[in-house]
JSON list of C-alpha atoms in Angstrom, two decimals:
[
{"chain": "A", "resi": 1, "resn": "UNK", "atom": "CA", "xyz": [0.00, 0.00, 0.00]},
{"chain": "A", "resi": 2, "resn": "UNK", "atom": "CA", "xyz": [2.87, 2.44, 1.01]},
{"chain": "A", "resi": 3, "resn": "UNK", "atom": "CA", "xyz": [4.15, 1.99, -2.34]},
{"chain": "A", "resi": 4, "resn": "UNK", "atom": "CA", "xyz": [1.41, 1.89, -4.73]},
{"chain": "A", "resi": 5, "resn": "UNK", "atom": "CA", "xyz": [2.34, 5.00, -6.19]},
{"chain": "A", "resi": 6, "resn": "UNK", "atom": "CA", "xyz": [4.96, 3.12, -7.65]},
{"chain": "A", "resi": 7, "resn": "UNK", "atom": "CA", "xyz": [3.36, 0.18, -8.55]},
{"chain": "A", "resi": 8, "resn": "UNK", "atom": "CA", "xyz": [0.79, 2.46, -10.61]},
{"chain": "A", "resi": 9, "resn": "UNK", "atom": "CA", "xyz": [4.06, 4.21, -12.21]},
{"chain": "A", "resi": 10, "resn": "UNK", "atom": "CA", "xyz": [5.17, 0.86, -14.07]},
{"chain": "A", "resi": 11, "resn": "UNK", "atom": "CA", "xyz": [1.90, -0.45, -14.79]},
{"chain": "A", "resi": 12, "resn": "UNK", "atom": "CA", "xyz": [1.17, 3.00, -16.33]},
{"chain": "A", "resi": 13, "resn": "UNK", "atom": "CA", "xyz": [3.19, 4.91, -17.68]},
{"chain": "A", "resi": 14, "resn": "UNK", "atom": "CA", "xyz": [3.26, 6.88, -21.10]},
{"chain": "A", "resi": 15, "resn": "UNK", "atom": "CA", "xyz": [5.54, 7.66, -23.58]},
{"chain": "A", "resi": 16, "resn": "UNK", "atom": "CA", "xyz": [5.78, 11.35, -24.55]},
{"chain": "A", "resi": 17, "resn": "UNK", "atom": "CA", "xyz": [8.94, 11.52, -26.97]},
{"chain": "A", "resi": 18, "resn": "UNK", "atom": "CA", "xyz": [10.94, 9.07, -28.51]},
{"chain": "A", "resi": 19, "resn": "UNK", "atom": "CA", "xyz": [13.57, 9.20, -31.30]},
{"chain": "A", "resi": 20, "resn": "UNK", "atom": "CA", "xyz": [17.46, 9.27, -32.97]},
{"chain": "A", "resi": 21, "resn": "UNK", "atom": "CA", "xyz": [19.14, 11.17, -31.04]},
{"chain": "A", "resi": 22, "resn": "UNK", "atom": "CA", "xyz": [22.45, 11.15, -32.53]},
{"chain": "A", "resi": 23, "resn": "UNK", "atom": "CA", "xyz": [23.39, 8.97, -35.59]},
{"chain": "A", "resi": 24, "resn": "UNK", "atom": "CA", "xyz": [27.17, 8.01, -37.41]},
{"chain": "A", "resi": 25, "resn": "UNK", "atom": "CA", "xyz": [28.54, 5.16, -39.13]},
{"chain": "A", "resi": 26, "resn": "UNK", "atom": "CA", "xyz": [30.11, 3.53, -35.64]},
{"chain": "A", "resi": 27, "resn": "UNK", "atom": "CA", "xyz": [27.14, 4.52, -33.45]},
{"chain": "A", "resi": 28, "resn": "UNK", "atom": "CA", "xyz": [23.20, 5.61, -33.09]},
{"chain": "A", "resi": 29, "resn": "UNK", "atom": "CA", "xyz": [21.53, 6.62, -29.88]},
{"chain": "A", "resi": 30, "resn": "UNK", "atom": "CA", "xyz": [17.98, 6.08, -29.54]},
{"chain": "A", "resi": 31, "resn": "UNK", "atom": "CA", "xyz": [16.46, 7.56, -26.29]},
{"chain": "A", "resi": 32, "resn": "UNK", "atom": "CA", "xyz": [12.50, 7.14, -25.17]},
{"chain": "A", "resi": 33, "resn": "UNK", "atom": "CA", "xyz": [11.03, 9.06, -22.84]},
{"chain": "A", "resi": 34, "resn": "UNK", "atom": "CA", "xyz": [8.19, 9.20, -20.25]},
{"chain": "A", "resi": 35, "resn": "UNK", "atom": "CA", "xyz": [6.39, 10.71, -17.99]},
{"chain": "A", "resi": 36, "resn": "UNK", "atom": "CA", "xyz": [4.15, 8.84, -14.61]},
{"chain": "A", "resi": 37, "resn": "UNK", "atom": "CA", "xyz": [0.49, 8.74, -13.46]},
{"chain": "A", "resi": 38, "resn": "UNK", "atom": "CA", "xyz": [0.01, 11.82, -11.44]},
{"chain": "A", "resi": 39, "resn": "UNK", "atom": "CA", "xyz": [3.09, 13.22, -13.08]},
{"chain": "A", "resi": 40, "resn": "UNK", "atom": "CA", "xyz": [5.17, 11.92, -9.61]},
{"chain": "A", "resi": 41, "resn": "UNK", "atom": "CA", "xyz": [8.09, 11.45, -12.08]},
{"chain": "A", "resi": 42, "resn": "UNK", "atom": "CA", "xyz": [9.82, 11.11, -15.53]},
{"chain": "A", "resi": 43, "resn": "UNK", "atom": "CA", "xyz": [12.46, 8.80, -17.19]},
{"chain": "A", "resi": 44, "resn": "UNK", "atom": "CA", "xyz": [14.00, 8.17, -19.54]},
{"chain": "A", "resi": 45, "resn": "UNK", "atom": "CA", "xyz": [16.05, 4.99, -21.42]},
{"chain": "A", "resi": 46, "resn": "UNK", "atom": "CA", "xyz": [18.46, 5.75, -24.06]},
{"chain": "A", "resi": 47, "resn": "UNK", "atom": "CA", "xyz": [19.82, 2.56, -25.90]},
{"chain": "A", "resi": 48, "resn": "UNK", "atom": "CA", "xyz": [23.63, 3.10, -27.82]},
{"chain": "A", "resi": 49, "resn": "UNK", "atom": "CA", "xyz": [23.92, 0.70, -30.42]},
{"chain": "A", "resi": 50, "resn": "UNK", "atom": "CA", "xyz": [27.29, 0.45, -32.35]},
{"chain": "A", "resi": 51, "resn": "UNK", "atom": "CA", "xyz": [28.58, -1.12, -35.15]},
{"chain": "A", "resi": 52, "resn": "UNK", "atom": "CA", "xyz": [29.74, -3.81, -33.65]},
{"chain": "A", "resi": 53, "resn": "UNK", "atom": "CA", "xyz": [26.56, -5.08, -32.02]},
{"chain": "A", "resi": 54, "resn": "UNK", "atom": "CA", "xyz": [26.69, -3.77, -28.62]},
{"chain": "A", "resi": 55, "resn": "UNK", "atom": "CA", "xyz": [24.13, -1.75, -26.74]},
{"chain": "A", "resi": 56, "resn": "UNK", "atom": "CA", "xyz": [24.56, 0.39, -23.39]},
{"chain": "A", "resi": 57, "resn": "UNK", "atom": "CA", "xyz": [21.33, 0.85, -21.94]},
{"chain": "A", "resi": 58, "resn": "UNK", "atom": "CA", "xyz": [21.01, 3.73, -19.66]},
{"chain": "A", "resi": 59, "resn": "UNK", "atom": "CA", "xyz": [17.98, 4.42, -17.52]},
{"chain": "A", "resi": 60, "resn": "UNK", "atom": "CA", "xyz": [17.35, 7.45, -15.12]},
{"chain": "A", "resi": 61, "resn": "UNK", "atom": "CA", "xyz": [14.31, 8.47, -13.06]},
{"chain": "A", "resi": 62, "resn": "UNK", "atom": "CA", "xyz": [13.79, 12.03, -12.04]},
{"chain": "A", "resi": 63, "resn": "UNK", "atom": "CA", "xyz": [11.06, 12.49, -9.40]},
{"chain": "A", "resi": 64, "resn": "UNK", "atom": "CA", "xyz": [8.77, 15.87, -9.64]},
{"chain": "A", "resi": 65, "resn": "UNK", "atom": "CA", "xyz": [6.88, 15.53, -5.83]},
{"chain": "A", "resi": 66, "resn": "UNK", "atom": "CA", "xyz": [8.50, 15.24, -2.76]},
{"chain": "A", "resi": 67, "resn": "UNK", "atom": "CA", "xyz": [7.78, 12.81, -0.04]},
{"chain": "A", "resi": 68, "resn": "UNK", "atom": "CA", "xyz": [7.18, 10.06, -2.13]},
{"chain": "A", "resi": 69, "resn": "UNK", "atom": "CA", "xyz": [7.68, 6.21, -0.81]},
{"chain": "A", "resi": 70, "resn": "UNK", "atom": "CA", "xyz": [10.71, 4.12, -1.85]},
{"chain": "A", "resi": 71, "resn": "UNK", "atom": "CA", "xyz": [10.98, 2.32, -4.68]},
{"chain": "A", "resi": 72, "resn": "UNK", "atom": "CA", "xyz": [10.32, -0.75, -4.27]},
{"chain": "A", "resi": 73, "resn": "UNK", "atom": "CA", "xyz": [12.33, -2.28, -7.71]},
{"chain": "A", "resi": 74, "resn": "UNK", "atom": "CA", "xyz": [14.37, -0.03, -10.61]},
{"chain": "A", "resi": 75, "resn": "UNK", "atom": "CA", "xyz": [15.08, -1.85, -13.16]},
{"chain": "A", "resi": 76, "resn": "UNK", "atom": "CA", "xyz": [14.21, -2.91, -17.03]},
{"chain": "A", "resi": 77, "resn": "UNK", "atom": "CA", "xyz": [12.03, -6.35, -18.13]},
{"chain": "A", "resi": 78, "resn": "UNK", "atom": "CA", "xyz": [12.12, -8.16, -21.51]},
{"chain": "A", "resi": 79, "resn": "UNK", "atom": "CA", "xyz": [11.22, -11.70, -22.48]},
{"chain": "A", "resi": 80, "resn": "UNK", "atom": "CA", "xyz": [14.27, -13.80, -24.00]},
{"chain": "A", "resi": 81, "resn": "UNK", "atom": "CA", "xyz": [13.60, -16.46, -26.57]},
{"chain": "A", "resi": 82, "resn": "UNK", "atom": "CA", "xyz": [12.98, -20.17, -25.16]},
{"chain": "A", "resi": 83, "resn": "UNK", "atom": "CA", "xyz": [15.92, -21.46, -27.32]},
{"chain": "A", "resi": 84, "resn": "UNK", "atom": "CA", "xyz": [18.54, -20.00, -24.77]},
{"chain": "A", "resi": 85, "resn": "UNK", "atom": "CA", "xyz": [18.14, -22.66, -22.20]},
{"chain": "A", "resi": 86, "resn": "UNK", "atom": "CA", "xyz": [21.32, -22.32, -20.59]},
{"chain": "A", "resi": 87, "resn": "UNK", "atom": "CA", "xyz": [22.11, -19.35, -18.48]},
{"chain": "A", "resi": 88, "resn": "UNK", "atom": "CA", "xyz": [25.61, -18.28, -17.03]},
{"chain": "A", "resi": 89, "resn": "UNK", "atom": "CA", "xyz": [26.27, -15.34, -14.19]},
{"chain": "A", "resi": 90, "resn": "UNK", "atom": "CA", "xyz": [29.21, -14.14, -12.70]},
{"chain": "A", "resi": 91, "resn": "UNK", "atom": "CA", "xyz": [27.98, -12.91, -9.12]},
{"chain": "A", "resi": 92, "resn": "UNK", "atom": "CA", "xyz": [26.58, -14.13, -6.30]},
{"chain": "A", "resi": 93, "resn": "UNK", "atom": "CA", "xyz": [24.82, -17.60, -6.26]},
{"chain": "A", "resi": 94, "resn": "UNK", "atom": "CA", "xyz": [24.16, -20.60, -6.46]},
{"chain": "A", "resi": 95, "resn": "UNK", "atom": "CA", "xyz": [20.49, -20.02, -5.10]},
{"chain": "A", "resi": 96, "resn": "UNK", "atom": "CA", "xyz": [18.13, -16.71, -5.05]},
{"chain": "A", "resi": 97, "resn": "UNK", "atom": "CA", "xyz": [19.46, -14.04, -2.87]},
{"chain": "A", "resi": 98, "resn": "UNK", "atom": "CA", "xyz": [18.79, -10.30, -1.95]},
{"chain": "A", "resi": 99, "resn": "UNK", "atom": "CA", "xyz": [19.91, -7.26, -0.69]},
{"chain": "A", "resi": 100, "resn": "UNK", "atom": "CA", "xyz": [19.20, -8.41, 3.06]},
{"chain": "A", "resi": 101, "resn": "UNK", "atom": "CA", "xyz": [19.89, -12.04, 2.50]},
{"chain": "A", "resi": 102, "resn": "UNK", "atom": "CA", "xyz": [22.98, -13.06, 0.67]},
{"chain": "A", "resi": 103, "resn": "UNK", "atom": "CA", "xyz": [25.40, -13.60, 3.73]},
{"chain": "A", "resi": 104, "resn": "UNK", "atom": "CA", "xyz": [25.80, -17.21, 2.00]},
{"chain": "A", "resi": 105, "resn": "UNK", "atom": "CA", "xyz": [25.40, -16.64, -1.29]},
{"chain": "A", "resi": 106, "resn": "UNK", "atom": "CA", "xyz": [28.89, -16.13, -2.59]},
{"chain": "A", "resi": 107, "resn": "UNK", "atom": "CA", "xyz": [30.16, -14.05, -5.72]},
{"chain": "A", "resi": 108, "resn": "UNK", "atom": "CA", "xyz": [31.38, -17.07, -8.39]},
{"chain": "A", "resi": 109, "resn": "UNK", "atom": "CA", "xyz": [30.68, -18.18, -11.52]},
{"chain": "A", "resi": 110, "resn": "UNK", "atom": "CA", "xyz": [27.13, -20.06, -11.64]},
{"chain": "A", "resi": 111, "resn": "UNK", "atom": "CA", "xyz": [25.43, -22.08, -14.14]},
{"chain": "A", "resi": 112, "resn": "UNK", "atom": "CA", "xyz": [21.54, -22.96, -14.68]},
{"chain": "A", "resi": 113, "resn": "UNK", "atom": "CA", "xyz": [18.51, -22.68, -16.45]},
{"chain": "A", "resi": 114, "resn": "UNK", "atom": "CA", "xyz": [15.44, -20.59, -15.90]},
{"chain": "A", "resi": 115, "resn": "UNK", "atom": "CA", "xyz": [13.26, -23.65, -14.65]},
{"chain": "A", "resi": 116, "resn": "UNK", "atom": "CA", "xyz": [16.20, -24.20, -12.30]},
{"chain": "A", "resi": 117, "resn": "UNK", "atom": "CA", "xyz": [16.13, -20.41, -11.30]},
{"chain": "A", "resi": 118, "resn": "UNK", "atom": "CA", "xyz": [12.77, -20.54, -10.01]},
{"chain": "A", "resi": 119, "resn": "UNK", "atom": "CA", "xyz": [11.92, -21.09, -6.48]},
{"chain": "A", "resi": 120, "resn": "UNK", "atom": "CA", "xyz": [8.61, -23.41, -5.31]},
{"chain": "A", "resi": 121, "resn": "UNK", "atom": "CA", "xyz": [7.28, -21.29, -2.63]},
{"chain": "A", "resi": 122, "resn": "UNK", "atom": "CA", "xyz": [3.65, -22.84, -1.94]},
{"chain": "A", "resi": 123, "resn": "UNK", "atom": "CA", "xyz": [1.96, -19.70, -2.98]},
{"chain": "A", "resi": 124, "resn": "UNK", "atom": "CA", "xyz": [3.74, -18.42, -6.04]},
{"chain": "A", "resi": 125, "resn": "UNK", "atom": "CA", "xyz": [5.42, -14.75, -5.11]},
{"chain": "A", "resi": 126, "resn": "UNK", "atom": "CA", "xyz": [8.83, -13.14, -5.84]},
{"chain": "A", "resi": 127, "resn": "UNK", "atom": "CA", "xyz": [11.84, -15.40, -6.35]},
{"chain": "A", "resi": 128, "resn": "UNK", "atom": "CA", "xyz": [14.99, -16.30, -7.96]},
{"chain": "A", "resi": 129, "resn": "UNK", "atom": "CA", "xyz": [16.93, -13.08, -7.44]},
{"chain": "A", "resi": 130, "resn": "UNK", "atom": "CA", "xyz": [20.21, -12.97, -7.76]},
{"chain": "A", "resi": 131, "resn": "UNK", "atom": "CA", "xyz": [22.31, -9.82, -6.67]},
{"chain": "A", "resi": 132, "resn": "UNK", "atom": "CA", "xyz": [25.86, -8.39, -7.07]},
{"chain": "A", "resi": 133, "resn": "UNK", "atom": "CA", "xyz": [25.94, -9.94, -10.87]},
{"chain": "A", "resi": 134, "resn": "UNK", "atom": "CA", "xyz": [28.96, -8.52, -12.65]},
{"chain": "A", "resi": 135, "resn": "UNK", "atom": "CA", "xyz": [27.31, -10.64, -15.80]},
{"chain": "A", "resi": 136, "resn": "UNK", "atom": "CA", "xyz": [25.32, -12.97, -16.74]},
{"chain": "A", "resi": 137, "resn": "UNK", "atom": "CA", "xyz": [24.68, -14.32, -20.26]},
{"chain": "A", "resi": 138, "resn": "UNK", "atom": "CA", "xyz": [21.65, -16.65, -22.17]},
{"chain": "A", "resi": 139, "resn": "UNK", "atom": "CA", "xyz": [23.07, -19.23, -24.53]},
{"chain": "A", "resi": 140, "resn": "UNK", "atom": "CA", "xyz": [21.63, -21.97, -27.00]},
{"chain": "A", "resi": 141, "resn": "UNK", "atom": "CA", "xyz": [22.64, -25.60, -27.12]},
{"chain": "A", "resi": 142, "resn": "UNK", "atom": "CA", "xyz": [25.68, -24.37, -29.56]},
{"chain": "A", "resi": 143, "resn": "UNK", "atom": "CA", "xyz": [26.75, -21.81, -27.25]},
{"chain": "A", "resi": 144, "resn": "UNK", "atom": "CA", "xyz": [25.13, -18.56, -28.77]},
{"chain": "A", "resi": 145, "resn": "UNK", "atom": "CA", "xyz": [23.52, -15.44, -26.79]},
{"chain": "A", "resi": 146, "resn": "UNK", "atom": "CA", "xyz": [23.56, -12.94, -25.51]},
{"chain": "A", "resi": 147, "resn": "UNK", "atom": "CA", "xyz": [25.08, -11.22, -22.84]},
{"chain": "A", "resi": 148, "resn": "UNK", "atom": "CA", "xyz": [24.29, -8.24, -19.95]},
{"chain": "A", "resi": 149, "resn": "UNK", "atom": "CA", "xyz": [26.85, -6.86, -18.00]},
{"chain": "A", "resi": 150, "resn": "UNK", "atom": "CA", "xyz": [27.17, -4.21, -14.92]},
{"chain": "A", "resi": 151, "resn": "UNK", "atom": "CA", "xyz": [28.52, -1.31, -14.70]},
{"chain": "A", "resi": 152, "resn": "UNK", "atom": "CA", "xyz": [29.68, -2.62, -12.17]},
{"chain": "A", "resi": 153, "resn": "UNK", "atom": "CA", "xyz": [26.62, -4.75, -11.16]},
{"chain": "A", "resi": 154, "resn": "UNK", "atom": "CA", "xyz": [23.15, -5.38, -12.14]},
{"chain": "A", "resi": 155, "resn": "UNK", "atom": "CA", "xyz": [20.37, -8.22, -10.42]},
{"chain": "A", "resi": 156, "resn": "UNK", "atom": "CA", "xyz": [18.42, -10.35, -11.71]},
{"chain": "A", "resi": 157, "resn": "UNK", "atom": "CA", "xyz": [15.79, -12.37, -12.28]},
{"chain": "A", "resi": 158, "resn": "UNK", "atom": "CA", "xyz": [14.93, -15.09, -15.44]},
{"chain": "A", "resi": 159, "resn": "UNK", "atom": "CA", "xyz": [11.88, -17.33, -14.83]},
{"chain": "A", "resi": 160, "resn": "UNK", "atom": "CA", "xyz": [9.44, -19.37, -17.35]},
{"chain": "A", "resi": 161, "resn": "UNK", "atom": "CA", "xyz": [6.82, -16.99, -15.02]},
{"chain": "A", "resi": 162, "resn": "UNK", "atom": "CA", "xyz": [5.45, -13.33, -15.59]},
{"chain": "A", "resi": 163, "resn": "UNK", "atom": "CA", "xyz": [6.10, -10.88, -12.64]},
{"chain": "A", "resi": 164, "resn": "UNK", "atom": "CA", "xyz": [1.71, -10.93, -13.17]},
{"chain": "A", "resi": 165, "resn": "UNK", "atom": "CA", "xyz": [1.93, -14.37, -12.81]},
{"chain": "A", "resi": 166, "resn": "UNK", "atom": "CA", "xyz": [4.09, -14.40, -9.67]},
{"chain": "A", "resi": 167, "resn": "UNK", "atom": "CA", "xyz": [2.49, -11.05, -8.01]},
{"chain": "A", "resi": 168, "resn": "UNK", "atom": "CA", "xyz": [-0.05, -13.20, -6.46]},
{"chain": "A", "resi": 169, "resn": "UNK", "atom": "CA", "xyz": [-2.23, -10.64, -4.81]},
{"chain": "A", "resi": 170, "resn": "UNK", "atom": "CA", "xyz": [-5.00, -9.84, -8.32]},
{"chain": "A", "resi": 171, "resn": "UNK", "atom": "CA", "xyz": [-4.97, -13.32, -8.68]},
{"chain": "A", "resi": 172, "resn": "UNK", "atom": "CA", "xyz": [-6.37, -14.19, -5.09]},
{"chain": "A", "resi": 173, "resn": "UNK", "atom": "CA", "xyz": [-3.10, -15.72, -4.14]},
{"chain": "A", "resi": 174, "resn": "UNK", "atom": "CA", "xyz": [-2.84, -18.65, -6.48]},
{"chain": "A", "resi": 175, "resn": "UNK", "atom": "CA", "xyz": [-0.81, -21.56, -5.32]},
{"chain": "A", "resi": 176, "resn": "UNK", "atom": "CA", "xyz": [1.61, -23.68, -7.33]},
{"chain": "A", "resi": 177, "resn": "UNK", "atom": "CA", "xyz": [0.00, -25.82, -9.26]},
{"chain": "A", "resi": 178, "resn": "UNK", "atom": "CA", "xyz": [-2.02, -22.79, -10.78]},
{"chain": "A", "resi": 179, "resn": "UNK", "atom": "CA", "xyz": [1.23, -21.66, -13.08]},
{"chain": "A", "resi": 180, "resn": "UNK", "atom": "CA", "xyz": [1.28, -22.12, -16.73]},
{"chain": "A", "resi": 181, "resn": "UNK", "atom": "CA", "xyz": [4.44, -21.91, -17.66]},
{"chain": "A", "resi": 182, "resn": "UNK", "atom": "CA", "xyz": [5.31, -18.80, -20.58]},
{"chain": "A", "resi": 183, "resn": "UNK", "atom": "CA", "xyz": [6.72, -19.94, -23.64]},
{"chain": "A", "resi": 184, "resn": "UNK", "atom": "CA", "xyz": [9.58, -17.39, -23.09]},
{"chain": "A", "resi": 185, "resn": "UNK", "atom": "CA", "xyz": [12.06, -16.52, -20.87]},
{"chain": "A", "resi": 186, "resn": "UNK", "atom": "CA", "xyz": [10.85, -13.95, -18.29]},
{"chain": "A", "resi": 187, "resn": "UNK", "atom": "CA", "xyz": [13.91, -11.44, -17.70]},
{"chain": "A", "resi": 188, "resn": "UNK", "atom": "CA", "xyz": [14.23, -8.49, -15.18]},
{"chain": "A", "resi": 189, "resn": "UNK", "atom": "CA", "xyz": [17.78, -6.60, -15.21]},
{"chain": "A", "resi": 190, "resn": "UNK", "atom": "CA", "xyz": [17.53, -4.21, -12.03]},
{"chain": "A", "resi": 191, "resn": "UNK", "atom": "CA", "xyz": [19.54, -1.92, -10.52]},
{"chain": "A", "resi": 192, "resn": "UNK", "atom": "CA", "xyz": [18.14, -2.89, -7.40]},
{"chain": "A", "resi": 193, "resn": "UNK", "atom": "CA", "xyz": [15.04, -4.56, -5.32]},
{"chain": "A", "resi": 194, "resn": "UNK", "atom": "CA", "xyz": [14.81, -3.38, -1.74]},
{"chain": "A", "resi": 195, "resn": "UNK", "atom": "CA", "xyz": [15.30, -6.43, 0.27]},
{"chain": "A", "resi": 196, "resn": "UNK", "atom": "CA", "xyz": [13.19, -9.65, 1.78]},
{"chain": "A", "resi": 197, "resn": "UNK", "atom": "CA", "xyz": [12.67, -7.63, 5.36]},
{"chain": "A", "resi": 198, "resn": "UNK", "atom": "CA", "xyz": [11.28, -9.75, 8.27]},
{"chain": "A", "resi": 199, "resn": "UNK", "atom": "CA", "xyz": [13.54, -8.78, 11.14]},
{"chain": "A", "resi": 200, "resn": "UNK", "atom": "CA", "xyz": [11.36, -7.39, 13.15]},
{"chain": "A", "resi": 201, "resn": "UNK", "atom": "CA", "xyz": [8.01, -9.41, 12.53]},
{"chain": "A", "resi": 202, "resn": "UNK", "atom": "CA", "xyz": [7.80, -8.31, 8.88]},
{"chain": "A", "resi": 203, "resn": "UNK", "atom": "CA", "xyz": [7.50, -4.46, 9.60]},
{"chain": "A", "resi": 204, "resn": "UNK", "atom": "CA", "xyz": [11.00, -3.32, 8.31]}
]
């Protein structure tokens, strides 16, 4: 509830301007912009493609009302073809873990697959984070992908599962055996996800 505002803000937003914003024979920058319900904010994502096949994606929010609640999650979601099966980080792992509980989740070199990523909690709700990634790449069977990297870190999240599949609460709290499986690869790249909480009695 404290953070509906939020909430609202990705479910709704609109796009006011989008467009080249600078173009040569090594690089083009393409930047969208938007603005929030009840104008609370804008942003923007700008995506630099060059030549050689490589995008930096940068992503800013700038807030236009004070007091607002925290944000919950900042971050981008796309859905990844089935075919890339395999998936390969470089950060902390081997199972989900979050900003306030990764004490023994170690930085390495993981491998797994989104089915694998996913955590069976009885009633199906956020899971299969993984935090302090330096990289983490989607591959076929012969070894080609694609690959996101920090700078320095990103989280993330890649489940056969819709964050509106997972969120639980419009659907009246479905329970396991309720999820269809997506015939794609659910992604979210973050910045951040404020953490698990529960240390004092779930208030924090």
């Amino acid at each position: 509830k404290r953070c509906q505002v939020w909430f609202d803000a990705s479910e709704k937003r609109t796009v006011t301007k989008s467009g080249i914003v600078r173009s040569s024979a090594e690089l083009v920058e393409i930047a969208v912009h938007f603005i929030f319900p009840e104008d609370i904010a804008t942003g923007k994502v700008s995506y630099m493609i060059s030549a050689r096949g490589k995008i930096t994606v940068e992503t800013s929010i700038t807030p236009l009302k004070e007091k607002l609640p925290e944000m919950p999650r900042f971050g981008l979601n796309l859905q990844l073809s089935p075919q890339f099966k395999q998936v390969n980080w470089f950060g902390r792992g081997p199972w989900e873990n979050y900003a306030d509980r990764k004490t023994a989740s170690f930085v390495g070199l993981y491998r797994s697959t989104p089915d694998d990523l996913f955590t069976p909690y009885v009633r199906p709700q956020e899971n299969g984070y993984r935090t302090d990634v330096r990289w983490v790449e989607f591959t076929d069977i012969n070894g080609t992908g694609v690959r996101f990297t920090g700078l320095p870190v990103i989280c993330f999240s890649a489940l056969p599962y819709t964050y509106d599949d997972l969120k639980g609460f419009k659907q009246g709290g479905k329970h396991l055996a309720d999820l269809e499986k997506k015939p794609f690869t659910d992604l979210n790249l973050d910045y951040g996800q404020t953490g698990v909480g529960g240390d004092d009695s779930w208030g924090a």
